[in-house]
Coordinates of C-alpha atoms in Angstrom, one line a residue:
M1 CA 94.5 85.0 125.7
N2 CA 95.8 82.6 128.4
D3 CA 99.5 82.8 127.1
V4 CA 99.1 86.7 128.3
D5 CA 100.8 87.5 131.5
L6 CA 100.3 91.3 132.1
S7 CA 101.9 90.7 135.8
A8 CA 105.5 89.5 134.6
I9 CA 108.2 91.8 134.3
A10 CA 108.0 93.9 131.1
F11 CA 110.2 96.8 132.2
P12 CA 113.1 95.4 133.7
H13 CA 114.8 98.9 133.7
H14 CA 112.0 100.3 136.3
P15 CA 112.6 100.1 139.8
A16 CA 111.0 97.4 142.0
G17 CA 107.5 97.5 142.1
W18 CA 106.9 99.2 138.8
R19 CA 108.3 96.5 136.5
S20 CA 105.0 95.2 134.9
P21 CA 101.8 96.6 133.5
S22 CA 100.0 95.2 136.6
D23 CA 102.3 97.3 138.9
L24 CA 101.7 100.4 136.8
V25 CA 97.9 99.8 137.0
A26 CA 98.1 99.4 140.8
G27 CA 100.3 102.6 141.0
F28 CA 97.7 104.8 138.8
T29 CA 95.0 103.0 141.0
L30 CA 96.5 103.9 144.6
A31 CA 97.5 107.2 143.1
W32 CA 93.8 108.2 142.6
A33 CA 92.5 106.6 145.7
L34 CA 95.1 109.0 147.7
E35 CA 94.0 111.9 145.8
L36 CA 90.2 111.2 146.1
R37 CA 90.7 110.8 149.6
E38 CA 92.3 114.2 149.8
R39 CA 89.7 115.8 147.8
T40 CA 87.1 114.4 150.3
R41 CA 89.0 115.8 153.3
L42 CA 89.0 119.2 151.7
S43 CA 85.4 119.1 150.5
P44 CA 83.5 116.2 152.0
F45 CA 80.2 116.7 150.2
A46 CA 81.4 117.9 146.6
P47 CA 85.2 116.8 146.3
F48 CA 85.2 118.0 142.7
A49 CA 83.9 121.4 143.5
N50 CA 85.2 124.3 141.7
G51 CA 88.2 125.6 143.8
V52 CA 89.2 122.2 145.3
R53 CA 91.6 121.4 142.8
D54 CA 93.6 124.7 143.9
Q55 CA 93.6 123.6 147.3
L56 CA 95.4 120.1 146.8
P57 CA 99.1 119.5 147.6
A58 CA 101.3 120.1 144.5
Q59 CA 101.8 116.2 143.8
Y60 CA 98.1 115.9 143.0
R61 CA 97.8 118.9 141.0
F62 CA 100.3 118.1 138.1
D63 CA 99.9 114.6 136.5
T64 CA 103.8 113.1 137.3
L65 CA 102.7 109.7 136.9
G66 CA 101.0 110.3 133.5
K67 CA 104.5 111.2 131.9
L68 CA 105.4 107.5 132.3
I69 CA 102.9 106.6 129.5
T70 CA 102.9 109.8 127.5
L71 CA 103.5 110.0 123.9
S72 CA 104.7 113.3 122.1
P73 CA 101.5 115.1 120.6
G74 CA 102.8 114.3 117.0
A75 CA 103.0 110.7 117.7
T76 CA 102.9 108.1 114.5
G77 CA 101.6 104.8 114.3
T78 CA 105.2 103.6 114.4
M79 CA 105.6 105.3 117.6
F80 CA 102.5 103.9 118.9
G81 CA 103.5 100.3 118.6
R82 CA 106.9 101.1 120.0
N83 CA 105.7 102.2 123.3
S84 CA 104.7 99.1 125.2
I85 CA 104.0 100.7 128.4
A86 CA 101.6 103.1 127.0
R87 CA 99.8 100.0 125.2
L88 CA 100.4 97.2 127.9
T89 CA 99.2 99.3 130.8
A90 CA 95.9 100.5 129.2
L91 CA 95.2 96.9 128.2
C92 CA 95.9 95.6 131.7
G93 CA 94.0 98.3 133.3
A94 CA 90.8 97.3 131.1
W95 CA 91.1 93.7 131.6
Q96 CA 91.7 93.8 135.6
L97 CA 88.7 96.0 135.8
F98 CA 86.7 93.5 133.7
E99 CA 87.4 90.8 136.1
E100 CA 86.1 93.0 139.1
L101 CA 83.2 94.0 137.1
N102 CA 82.0 90.3 136.1
R103 CA 82.3 89.6 139.9
S104 CA 78.5 90.8 139.9
W105 CA 77.8 90.7 136.3
H106 CA 78.1 87.1 135.7
L107 CA 78.1 86.9 132.4
R108 CA 76.1 84.0 131.0
S109 CA 77.2 82.5 127.6
G110 CA 74.7 82.8 124.6
D111 CA 72.5 85.6 126.6
F112 CA 72.2 87.8 124.1
G113 CA 70.0 90.5 126.3
Q114 CA 72.4 90.4 129.1
F115 CA 75.2 91.0 126.7
A116 CA 73.6 93.9 124.9
D117 CA 72.6 95.7 128.0
T118 CA 76.1 95.2 129.7
L119 CA 77.7 96.6 126.3
A120 CA 75.6 99.4 126.4
Y121 CA 76.4 100.3 129.8
V122 CA 80.3 99.8 129.2
T123 CA 80.2 102.0 126.0
G124 CA 77.9 104.8 127.2
G125 CA 78.3 108.4 127.8
N126 CA 76.9 110.9 129.9
D127 CA 73.4 111.0 128.2
R128 CA 72.4 107.7 130.1
P129 CA 73.3 105.3 132.8
S130 CA 77.0 104.3 132.1
L131 CA 80.4 102.8 133.3
Y132 CA 82.7 105.8 132.6
R133 CA 79.7 108.8 132.5
D134 CA 81.8 111.6 131.0
L135 CA 85.2 110.3 131.6
S136 CA 87.4 110.4 128.4
A137 CA 88.0 106.6 128.0
D138 CA 87.4 105.6 124.4
L139 CA 90.1 102.8 124.5
S140 CA 89.1 101.4 127.6
K141 CA 85.5 101.2 126.5
C142 CA 86.4 99.3 123.4
L143 CA 88.8 96.6 125.2
L144 CA 86.0 96.1 127.8
A145 CA 83.6 95.5 125.0
I146 CA 85.5 93.3 123.2
R147 CA 86.4 91.5 126.4
L148 CA 82.8 91.4 127.4
R149 CA 82.1 89.9 123.7
R150 CA 84.7 87.0 124.2
A151 CA 83.2 86.3 127.7
S152 CA 79.6 86.0 126.7
S153 CA 80.7 83.8 123.8
Q154 CA 83.3 81.9 125.8
H155 CA 85.7 82.8 123.2
D156 CA 89.5 82.7 124.0
Q157 CA 91.1 83.9 120.8
L158 CA 92.3 87.6 121.1
D159 CA 90.7 90.3 118.8
L160 CA 93.2 91.6 116.2
A161 CA 93.0 95.3 118.6
E162 CA 93.8 93.1 121.6
E163 CA 96.8 91.5 119.6
W164 CA 97.9 95.0 118.8
F165 CA 98.1 96.3 122.2
I166 CA 100.1 93.2 123.1
T167 CA 102.5 93.1 120.0
G168 CA 102.2 96.8 118.9
D169 CA 102.4 95.3 115.4
E170 CA 101.9 98.2 112.8
D171 CA 100.2 96.0 110.3
L172 CA 97.3 95.6 112.6
T173 CA 96.4 99.4 112.4
F174 CA 95.3 101.4 109.5
E175 CA 95.0 104.7 108.5
D176 CA 91.2 106.2 108.2
S177 CA 90.0 109.1 105.5
R178 CA 91.6 111.8 107.6
G179 CA 95.1 110.1 107.9
T180 CA 94.5 109.0 111.6
V181 CA 96.1 105.9 112.6
S182 CA 93.7 103.8 114.0
L183 CA 92.5 100.5 115.2
L184 CA 89.2 98.3 114.5
F185 CA 87.5 96.8 117.4
H186 CA 85.0 94.0 116.8
F187 CA 82.0 94.5 119.2
S188 CA 80.0 91.9 117.7
N189 CA 79.8 89.8 114.3
L190 CA 78.2 92.8 112.9
N191 CA 79.7 95.7 114.7
Q192 CA 82.7 97.0 114.0
V193 CA 84.3 100.3 115.4
P194 CA 87.0 102.2 114.3
V195 CA 89.0 104.1 116.8
G196 CA 91.6 106.7 116.3
L197 CA 94.8 106.5 118.4
F198 CA 95.9 109.5 120.0
S199 CA 98.9 110.5 122.2
H200 CA 96.4 111.9 125.0
S201 CA 94.1 108.8 124.9
F202 CA 96.5 106.2 126.5
V203 CA 96.9 108.6 129.7
E204 CA 92.9 109.6 129.6
T205 CA 92.2 105.9 129.3
V206 CA 94.4 104.7 132.3
W207 CA 93.4 107.3 134.5
S208 CA 89.9 106.9 133.8
T209 CA 90.1 103.2 134.4
A210 CA 91.7 104.2 137.7
R211 CA 89.0 106.4 138.5
V212 CA 86.2 103.7 137.7
T213 CA 88.0 101.0 139.9
V214 CA 88.4 103.6 142.8
D215 CA 84.7 104.3 142.6
R216 CA 83.5 100.9 142.6
L217 CA 85.8 99.6 145.6
G218 CA 86.2 102.8 147.5
P219 CA 89.6 104.6 148.1
D220 CA 89.7 103.3 151.9
R221 CA 89.7 99.9 150.6
V222 CA 92.2 100.5 147.5
V223 CA 94.7 102.0 149.9
E224 CA 94.3 99.1 152.0
M225 CA 94.9 96.4 149.4
H226 CA 98.2 98.5 148.5
R227 CA 99.0 99.8 151.4
E228 CA 102.8 98.6 150.8
G229 CA 102.9 100.8 147.7
C230 CA 101.6 104.2 149.5
V231 CA 105.0 105.4 150.2
P232 CA 106.4 104.6 146.8
V233 CA 103.5 105.8 145.2
S234 CA 103.8 109.2 147.1
G235 CA 107.2 109.7 146.5
V236 CA 106.8 109.6 142.6
V237 CA 103.6 111.6 142.5
S238 CA 105.7 114.2 144.5
R239 CA 108.3 114.6 142.0
C240 CA 106.6 117.7 140.0

């Protein structure tokens, strides 16, 4: 894991400020913070109420940024592997969110009770208190879960699923019984979870991770942290 640098230039053909996975994660996070501030301005007590979206400026009603990492609806295993922007941005967002969360979790090596409770919180849905609630974020949940496992056991060896996100090696995927290209995530020694790879999953995961990050830090703090990126991000999301 120590050999992985997601802040390094990975997309040299991109404009300055958009050339690393970390740059892209910052862009998505800032874009959501700006949208949430606008939603709150329009409806302070119910920013997601019916009708609020229709009042938003056009740049917030269309997912321009998502097009950076969107794969075609019929994407195959090879296409998933070749799209490093989608893979690395999803991985970087999950890892950065883990570092932020662990500032309060303070995971202790060998504390199985803490691990189990935190794992349930990370992977849960809207049926109980959970990190993502009703957001669609299967890939991010799984990446956080194995990052959690490694931190709890003080193990730096990457999971095979993490290796796929970094390398795109098709040999690390498999087809399930329905022919869906999938990855196997190891949550624990006894818990292995297969997850299908779909084109929409990457965009949903990156946006969901950005939303959880903004919920945790607050939109004003996120905007202040990335103030130098406000104009570039606003320009990109305005190109609908």
